[in-house]
Tab-separated table of C-alpha atoms in Angstrom:
chain	number	residue	atom	x	y	z
A	250	MET	CA	91.172	101.872	122.053
A	251	THR	CA	87.845	102.165	120.238
A	252	VAL	CA	87.711	105.072	117.816
A	253	THR	CA	84.354	106.746	117.284
A	254	PRO	CA	83.905	108.091	113.758
A	255	LEU	CA	83.532	111.848	113.438
A	256	ARG	CA	80.094	113.121	112.513
A	257	ALA	CA	79.759	115.802	109.851
A	258	LEU	CA	77.671	118.921	110.305
A	259	THR	CA	74.170	118.909	108.862
A	260	LEU	CA	73.525	120.347	105.428
A	261	ALA	CA	71.636	123.259	107.002
A	262	GLU	CA	74.632	124.052	109.223
A	263	LEU	CA	77.063	123.750	106.353
A	264	ARG	CA	75.087	126.185	104.217
A	265	GLU	CA	75.795	128.855	106.855
A	266	ARG	CA	79.489	128.682	105.932
A	267	SER	CA	80.851	131.332	103.564
A	268	SER	CA	83.858	129.447	102.159
A	269	GLU	CA	84.333	128.506	98.496
A	270	LYS	CA	82.698	125.124	98.865
A	271	TRP	CA	79.421	126.662	99.994
A	272	ARG	CA	79.361	129.837	97.892
A	273	GLU	CA	80.472	128.767	94.407
A	274	TYR	CA	77.151	127.150	93.445
A	275	PRO	CA	73.429	127.678	94.190
A	276	ASP	CA	71.854	125.900	97.146
A	277	ASP	CA	70.319	123.172	94.981
A	278	VAL	CA	73.837	121.890	94.171
A	279	LEU	CA	75.608	119.382	96.421
A	280	PRO	CA	79.245	120.589	96.462
A	281	LEU	CA	81.780	117.752	96.442
A	282	PHE	CA	84.485	119.460	94.393
A	283	VAL	CA	86.930	121.616	96.372
A	284	ALA	CA	89.083	120.119	99.157
A	285	GLU	CA	87.202	121.360	102.198
A	286	THR	CA	85.634	119.011	104.738
A	287	ASP	CA	82.269	119.151	106.460
A	288	PHE	CA	83.294	118.353	110.031
A	289	PRO	CA	83.464	120.496	113.165
A	290	LEU	CA	86.908	121.801	114.050
A	291	ALA	CA	89.122	119.791	116.372
A	292	PRO	CA	88.307	121.042	119.897
A	293	ALA	CA	91.905	122.100	120.593
A	294	VAL	CA	91.987	124.128	117.380
A	295	GLN	CA	88.682	125.804	118.146
A	296	ALA	CA	89.840	126.640	121.657
A	297	ALA	CA	93.120	128.116	120.414
A	298	LEU	CA	91.340	130.346	117.914
A	299	GLU	CA	88.687	131.433	120.409
A	300	ARG	CA	91.415	132.353	122.897
A	301	ALA	CA	93.228	134.387	120.254
A	302	VAL	CA	90.063	136.317	119.433
A	303	ARG	CA	89.364	136.920	123.121
A	304	LEU	CA	92.897	138.260	123.638
A	305	GLY	CA	92.990	140.179	120.382
A	306	ASP	CA	96.032	138.095	119.478
A	307	THR	CA	95.777	139.073	115.827
A	308	GLY	CA	99.125	140.688	115.138
A	309	TYR	CA	102.158	139.605	113.166
A	310	VAL	CA	103.596	136.117	113.462
A	311	ALA	CA	106.496	136.079	115.918
A	312	SER	CA	110.037	135.359	114.788
A	313	ARG	CA	110.138	132.423	117.225
A	314	THR	CA	107.075	130.216	117.589
A	315	PRO	CA	106.196	126.811	119.071
A	316	LEU	CA	105.147	125.433	115.682
A	317	PRO	CA	108.425	123.720	114.690
A	318	ASP	CA	108.551	121.811	117.979
A	319	ALA	CA	104.846	120.947	117.712
A	320	TYR	CA	105.361	119.503	114.246
A	321	VAL	CA	108.495	117.611	115.285
A	322	ALA	CA	106.520	115.854	118.024
A	323	PHE	CA	103.618	115.165	115.631
A	324	ALA	CA	105.897	113.685	112.951
A	325	GLN	CA	107.544	111.431	115.520
A	326	ARG	CA	104.207	110.176	116.903
A	327	ARG	CA	102.393	109.728	113.618
A	328	PHE	CA	105.149	108.780	111.169
A	329	GLY	CA	108.120	107.736	113.315
A	330	TRP	CA	110.070	110.526	111.593
A	331	ARG	CA	112.727	112.541	113.389
A	332	VAL	CA	112.752	116.149	112.189
A	333	ASP	CA	115.223	118.814	113.274
A	334	PRO	CA	113.164	121.866	114.311
A	335	ALA	CA	116.023	124.114	113.214
A	336	ARG	CA	115.408	122.957	109.629
A	337	ILE	CA	111.770	124.143	109.504
A	338	ARG	CA	110.494	127.431	108.088
A	339	THR	CA	106.875	128.542	107.774
A	340	THR	CA	105.061	130.313	104.972
A	341	VAL	CA	101.543	131.139	103.807
A	342	ASP	CA	100.587	127.837	102.224
A	343	VAL	CA	102.007	124.798	100.489
A	344	SER	CA	101.671	126.359	97.058
A	345	MET	CA	103.786	129.374	98.000
A	346	GLY	CA	106.360	127.099	99.612
A	347	ILE	CA	106.623	125.054	96.417
A	348	VAL	CA	107.035	128.128	94.224
A	349	GLU	CA	109.632	129.777	96.441
A	350	ILE	CA	111.736	126.620	96.685
A	351	LEU	CA	111.522	125.942	92.954
A	352	ARG	CA	112.692	129.482	92.252
A	353	ARG	CA	115.874	128.676	94.169
A	354	VAL	CA	116.617	125.256	92.677
A	355	ILE	CA	115.909	125.811	88.979
A	356	ALA	CA	116.846	128.489	86.486
A	357	PRO	CA	114.164	130.167	84.351
A	358	GLY	CA	113.089	127.894	81.524
A	359	GLU	CA	114.325	124.679	83.121
A	360	ARG	CA	111.989	121.717	83.271
A	361	VAL	CA	110.222	120.377	86.357
A	362	ILE	CA	108.745	116.866	86.407
A	363	VAL	CA	105.141	116.388	87.550
A	364	THR	CA	103.264	113.082	87.722
A	365	PRO	CA	99.741	113.389	86.270
A	366	PRO	CA	96.953	112.944	86.897
A	367	ILE	CA	97.970	115.585	89.404
A	368	TYR	CA	96.584	118.396	91.554
A	369	PRO	CA	95.811	121.038	88.885
A	370	PRO	CA	97.734	123.971	90.443
A	371	PHE	CA	100.991	122.010	90.048
A	372	PHE	CA	101.053	122.973	86.382
A	373	GLU	CA	100.646	126.641	87.246
A	374	LEU	CA	103.084	126.580	90.165
A	375	VAL	CA	105.882	125.328	87.937
A	376	THR	CA	105.173	128.141	85.493
A	377	GLU	CA	104.964	130.725	88.284
A	378	ALA	CA	108.393	129.609	89.466
A	379	GLY	CA	109.786	130.170	85.970
A	380	GLY	CA	109.940	126.515	85.011
A	381	VAL	CA	108.504	124.379	82.230
A	382	VAL	CA	106.303	121.382	83.028
A	383	GLU	CA	107.679	117.947	82.117
A	384	ARG	CA	104.910	115.340	82.345
A	385	VAL	CA	105.773	111.831	83.564
A	386	PRO	CA	102.400	110.184	84.225
A	387	LEU	CA	101.837	107.666	86.978
A	388	ARG	CA	101.813	104.036	85.903
A	389	ASP	CA	98.546	102.197	86.483
A	390	ASP	CA	99.306	98.490	86.853
A	391	GLY	CA	95.661	97.573	87.170
A	392	SER	CA	95.614	97.451	90.956
A	393	SER	CA	97.642	100.508	91.985
A	394	TRP	CA	99.286	103.685	90.765
A	395	GLN	CA	103.071	103.806	90.796
A	396	LEU	CA	105.715	106.438	90.122
A	397	ASP	CA	107.302	105.766	86.724
A	398	LEU	CA	110.971	105.662	87.696
A	399	ASP	CA	112.085	104.846	84.158
A	400	GLY	CA	110.166	107.821	82.824
A	401	ILE	CA	111.535	110.060	85.559
A	402	GLU	CA	115.077	108.979	84.720
A	403	ARG	CA	114.554	109.711	81.039
A	404	ALA	CA	113.280	113.180	81.879
A	405	LEU	CA	116.190	113.882	84.240
A	406	ALA	CA	118.706	112.548	81.756
A	407	GLY	CA	117.120	114.870	79.203
A	408	GLY	CA	117.733	117.904	81.352
A	409	ALA	CA	114.870	118.250	83.857
A	410	ARG	CA	116.222	119.927	86.966
A	411	ALA	CA	113.560	119.179	89.583
A	412	VAL	CA	110.826	116.707	90.494
A	413	LEU	CA	107.605	117.943	92.071
A	414	LEU	CA	106.023	115.064	93.981
A	415	CYS	CA	102.627	114.737	95.647
A	416	ASN	CA	103.080	112.357	98.590
A	417	PRO	CA	100.406	111.100	99.253
A	418	HIS	CA	99.104	111.640	95.757
A	419	ASN	CA	96.212	113.880	94.812
A	420	PRO	CA	93.841	112.900	93.166
A	421	THR	CA	94.434	109.137	93.314
A	422	GLY	CA	94.931	108.903	97.081
A	423	SER	CA	97.854	106.544	96.487
A	424	VAL	CA	100.824	106.409	98.864
A	425	PRO	CA	104.236	105.919	97.224
A	426	SER	CA	106.396	103.210	98.731
A	427	ALA	CA	109.629	104.036	100.548
A	428	SER	CA	111.580	102.246	97.846
A	429	SER	CA	110.013	104.260	95.029
A	430	LEU	CA	110.667	107.526	96.862
A	431	ASP	CA	114.249	106.478	97.475
A	432	GLY	CA	114.487	105.626	93.794
A	433	VAL	CA	113.370	109.139	92.844
A	434	ALA	CA	115.892	110.626	95.262
A	435	ARG	CA	118.764	108.556	93.894
A	436	LEU	CA	117.889	109.527	90.345
A	437	ALA	CA	117.669	113.197	91.279
A	438	GLU	CA	121.073	113.038	92.941
A	439	LYS	CA	122.561	111.201	89.966
A	440	TYR	CA	121.455	113.954	87.587
A	441	GLY	CA	121.987	116.938	89.889
A	442	ALA	CA	118.292	117.713	90.396
A	443	ALA	CA	116.155	118.630	93.400
A	444	VAL	CA	112.942	117.045	94.681
A	445	VAL	CA	110.102	119.047	96.241
A	446	SER	CA	107.529	116.855	97.983
A	447	ASP	CA	104.047	118.183	98.729
A	448	GLU	CA	102.998	116.230	101.837
A	449	ILE	CA	99.852	118.122	102.777
A	450	HIS	CA	97.754	114.918	102.797
A	451	ALA	CA	100.211	112.969	104.986
A	452	PRO	CA	98.163	113.199	108.221
A	453	LEU	CA	95.284	111.571	106.331
A	454	VAL	CA	96.949	108.271	105.426
A	455	GLN	CA	94.880	105.314	106.592
A	456	PRO	CA	96.616	103.333	109.386
A	457	ASP	CA	97.031	100.184	107.302
A	458	ALA	CA	98.554	102.014	104.307
A	459	GLY	CA	101.771	103.299	105.846
A	460	PHE	CA	103.427	106.587	104.954
A	461	THR	CA	107.041	107.428	104.288
A	462	PRO	CA	107.999	111.117	104.345
A	463	PHE	CA	110.197	111.784	101.332
A	464	LEU	CA	113.034	113.074	103.513
A	465	ALA	CA	112.946	109.811	105.491
A	466	SER	CA	113.109	107.546	102.443
A	467	GLY	CA	116.910	107.330	102.298
A	468	GLU	CA	120.190	109.204	102.501
A	469	ALA	CA	119.888	110.590	98.972
A	470	ALA	CA	116.550	112.187	99.865
A	471	THR	CA	118.101	114.106	102.737
A	472	ARG	CA	120.562	115.666	100.297
A	473	VAL	CA	118.236	116.536	97.404
A	474	GLY	CA	114.853	116.952	99.055
A	475	TYR	CA	112.480	119.570	100.374
A	476	ALA	CA	109.148	118.761	102.019
A	477	VAL	CA	106.238	121.187	102.228
A	478	THR	CA	103.286	120.349	104.445
A	479	SER	CA	100.452	121.843	106.467
A	480	ALA	CA	97.673	121.039	108.907
A	481	SER	CA	95.222	122.666	106.514
A	482	LYS	CA	93.844	119.617	104.686
A	483	ALA	CA	93.453	117.294	107.657
A	484	PHE	CA	92.116	119.959	110.035
A	485	ASN	CA	90.262	122.103	107.456
A	486	LEU	CA	92.339	125.226	108.075
A	487	ALA	CA	93.042	126.318	104.498
A	488	GLY	CA	91.683	129.811	105.107
A	489	LEU	CA	94.038	130.436	108.009
A	490	LYS	CA	97.236	130.310	105.924
A	491	CYS	CA	100.153	128.422	107.412
A	492	ALA	CA	102.503	125.807	105.935
A	493	LEU	CA	105.879	124.329	106.827
A	494	MET	CA	108.949	123.923	104.612
A	495	ILE	CA	111.290	121.201	105.882
A	496	THR	CA	114.808	120.117	104.957
A	497	ALA	CA	117.300	117.514	106.182
A	498	SER	CA	120.775	118.715	105.171
A	499	ASP	CA	122.928	121.801	105.611
A	500	ALA	CA	122.849	122.603	101.893
A	501	THR	CA	119.069	122.424	101.528
A	502	THR	CA	118.551	124.250	104.830
A	503	ALA	CA	120.744	127.052	103.485
A	504	VAL	CA	118.337	127.351	100.556
A	505	LEU	CA	115.411	127.849	102.944
A	506	ARG	CA	117.384	130.428	104.905
A	507	SER	CA	118.083	132.319	101.685
A	508	LEU	CA	114.379	132.911	101.074
A	509	PRO	CA	113.172	136.498	101.526
A	510	ILE	CA	111.976	137.176	105.055
A	511	GLU	CA	108.547	138.068	103.643
A	512	VAL	CA	108.055	134.428	102.670
A	513	VAL	CA	107.997	133.630	106.385
A	514	TRP	CA	106.318	136.835	107.560
A	515	ARG	CA	103.279	136.183	105.364
A	516	THR	CA	102.378	133.193	107.537
A	517	GLY	CA	98.936	133.810	109.067
A	518	GLN	CA	98.834	134.285	112.831
A	519	PHE	CA	95.599	132.312	113.136
A	520	GLY	CA	97.041	129.662	110.838
A	521	LEU	CA	100.070	129.286	113.058
A	522	LEU	CA	98.048	129.147	116.287
A	523	GLY	CA	95.614	126.663	114.761
A	524	SER	CA	98.435	124.511	113.433
A	525	VAL	CA	100.153	124.318	116.820
A	526	ALA	CA	96.889	123.069	118.324
A	527	ALA	CA	96.278	120.659	115.444
A	528	PHE	CA	99.714	119.071	115.767
A	529	ALA	CA	99.399	118.781	119.557
A	530	GLU	CA	98.901	115.330	121.030
A	531	GLU	CA	95.465	116.290	122.336
A	532	SER	CA	94.241	116.500	118.722
A	533	ASP	CA	95.316	112.955	117.865
A	534	ARG	CA	92.032	111.431	118.989
A	535	TRP	CA	90.072	113.839	116.765
A	536	LEU	CA	92.328	112.976	113.821
A	537	ASP	CA	91.871	109.257	114.451
A	538	SER	CA	88.092	109.784	114.455
A	539	LEU	CA	88.340	111.639	111.153
A	540	LEU	CA	90.337	108.779	109.642
A	541	ALA	CA	87.709	106.307	110.829
A	542	THR	CA	84.991	108.352	109.140
A	543	LEU	CA	86.968	108.602	105.901
A	544	ASP	CA	87.521	104.840	105.972
A	545	GLU	CA	83.765	104.323	106.240
A	546	ASN	CA	83.092	106.827	103.473
A	547	ARG	CA	85.601	105.386	101.008
A	548	ARG	CA	83.960	101.992	101.478
A	549	LEU	CA	80.481	103.491	101.256
A	550	LEU	CA	81.389	105.099	97.930
A	551	ALA	CA	82.517	101.728	96.619
A	552	ASP	CA	79.159	100.211	97.572
A	553	LEU	CA	77.178	103.126	96.144
A	554	LEU	CA	78.972	103.003	92.810
A	555	SER	CA	78.648	99.239	92.587
A	556	THR	CA	74.908	99.496	93.226
A	557	HIS	CA	73.978	102.608	91.278
A	558	LEU	CA	76.750	103.195	88.732
A	559	PRO	CA	78.333	99.811	87.969
A	560	GLU	CA	80.068	101.283	84.906
A	561	ALA	CA	82.253	103.406	87.201
A	562	ARG	CA	85.789	102.302	87.947
A	563	TYR	CA	86.971	103.242	91.422
A	564	ARG	CA	89.978	102.295	93.497
A	565	MET	CA	89.633	103.186	97.171
A	566	PRO	CA	92.163	105.849	98.210
A	567	ASP	CA	94.728	104.940	100.847
A	568	ALA	CA	94.961	108.554	101.968
A	569	GLY	CA	92.892	111.690	102.071
A	570	TYR	CA	89.256	112.362	101.330
A	571	LEU	CA	89.448	112.730	97.564
A	572	ALA	CA	88.207	109.844	95.415
A	573	TRP	CA	89.323	109.459	91.795
A	574	VAL	CA	86.573	107.838	89.740
A	575	ASP	CA	86.638	106.817	86.082
A	576	LEU	CA	83.220	107.424	84.513
A	577	THR	CA	84.276	106.735	80.936
A	578	GLY	CA	81.845	103.827	80.867
A	579	LEU	CA	78.900	106.218	81.119
A	580	GLY	CA	79.742	107.671	77.727
A	581	TRP	CA	79.411	111.250	78.968
A	582	GLY	CA	82.501	112.544	77.206
A	583	PRO	CA	85.924	113.644	78.442
A	584	ASN	CA	84.506	115.856	81.207
A	585	PRO	CA	81.495	114.063	82.735
A	586	ALA	CA	81.438	116.449	85.715
A	587	LYS	CA	79.887	119.091	83.446
A	588	GLN	CA	76.847	116.940	82.689
A	589	ILE	CA	76.640	115.852	86.314
A	590	LEU	CA	76.591	119.468	87.472
A	591	ARG	CA	74.050	120.523	84.880
A	592	GLN	CA	71.636	117.617	85.263
A	593	ALA	CA	72.270	116.036	88.665
A	594	ARG	CA	73.118	119.274	90.476
A	595	VAL	CA	76.207	117.720	92.020
A	596	ALA	CA	79.509	119.599	91.758
A	597	LEU	CA	82.548	117.359	91.279
A	598	HIS	CA	86.078	118.371	90.277
A	599	PHE	CA	86.640	118.216	86.516
A	600	GLY	CA	88.882	115.269	85.638
A	601	PRO	CA	90.661	116.886	82.648
A	602	ALA	CA	91.958	119.634	84.953
A	603	PHE	CA	94.340	117.014	86.371
A	604	GLY	CA	95.948	116.436	82.969
A	605	ALA	CA	95.114	114.449	79.860
A	606	GLU	CA	94.987	111.311	82.034
A	607	GLY	CA	91.877	112.753	83.700
A	608	ALA	CA	89.666	112.474	80.621
A	609	GLY	CA	86.440	110.708	81.561
A	610	HIS	CA	87.222	111.029	85.277
A	611	VAL	CA	85.863	113.014	88.213
A	612	ARG	CA	87.258	113.731	91.657
A	613	ILE	CA	84.748	113.339	94.479
A	614	ASN	CA	85.230	114.843	97.935
A	615	ILE	CA	84.158	112.177	100.441
A	616	GLY	CA	84.938	114.338	103.481
A	617	THR	CA	81.251	114.735	104.207
A	618	SER	CA	78.323	112.900	105.757
A	619	PRO	CA	77.197	109.503	104.437
A	620	GLU	CA	73.808	111.065	103.744
A	621	ILE	CA	75.243	113.740	101.430
A	622	LEU	CA	77.522	111.241	99.706
A	623	THR	CA	74.621	108.839	99.172
A	624	GLU	CA	72.353	111.568	97.824
A	625	ALA	CA	75.062	112.722	95.408
A	626	VAL	CA	75.563	109.278	93.880
A	627	GLU	CA	71.829	108.623	93.725
A	628	ARG	CA	71.298	111.924	91.880
A	629	ILE	CA	73.919	110.934	89.313
A	630	ALA	CA	72.312	107.509	88.960
A	631	ARG	CA	68.909	109.086	88.287
A	632	VAL	CA	70.447	111.137	85.484
A	633	ARG	CA	72.053	108.017	84.066
A	634	ALA	CA	68.688	106.238	84.143
A	635	ALA	CA	66.968	109.183	82.429
A	636	VAL	CA	69.649	109.350	79.736
A	637	ASP	CA	69.383	105.587	79.128
A	638	ALA	CA	65.614	105.826	78.883
A	639	ALA	CA	65.816	108.681	76.392
A	640	GLN	CA	68.281	106.759	74.264
A	641	GLY	CA	66.398	103.504	74.508
């Protein structure tokens, strides 16, 4: 079946939005920083939300909803993963799910492993849960990023009590192999630790990259693991507030059931209704079109950088719409996004926010139109040319 790439809204249409992406900076700035996309909603999601508004279906989330079954069917279709709907709980968002689970699996002051460069809130979420961050950076072998199993074992042997994974990884867009995930699970079980896997970018894995849910990576993972996911990144529903916490054993399910009822009750009604529609089979074609667009855009970025900023080092992401680019070669210091914002009027995510490994880097949101992406890189290139001329 031929998949038609999804077209983004025009810049004029996007500037009518009132979300963070379109309100943080003045209109002369192209915003490619925060993880929001520029596409129209999936038709099934839009219809579900319009129906809810028409009915005034804006009350509390019900104690029994169709969301677990909708996600079970989605996970089976997209990942070949069998999930027990009885082992799913909902909450406001992935971040809250991570914090609430960590609060149950570590004691105050215990260490939690993160794998920088990493989604900046991870550092704060560990602290919010009462833990202490233990950094075990990804290994860059020159062609891919890998989990450092030796480093993770050293940290666990030294007393770390949990591992906080990002699967797929943000910001690199890398997808850990099943064997590496199983390795993490076995190490966690060996040292009596838990693993919490943020899988919010899972629906956005490119078809040729493969994706292994942490809980499906092996028997050890079912005993030590918790997955937290959402439709929010793939379907651009972050403002609607709904995430899923998933387990695969009686012991870990008991931990979810021990959470305060408010953790579940804070789920947004619109988030839940939108998520059910997003995970429905009728939304698969829209998601496939989005993936086709992101495939084109990740390749377009490679061409643009090669042409206009050959000093940049960029590895195409296998998942998501966030590109991790090393601009150290430009000589613009540890946080080049500041100069780019000031002079090129392009807003990118600051690399150092992702940890010390982010020095000299930027994160670029490619979930936009090719025209906006092209204009952004060309603006940066013009600044580079002006700086070179001034120095020459």
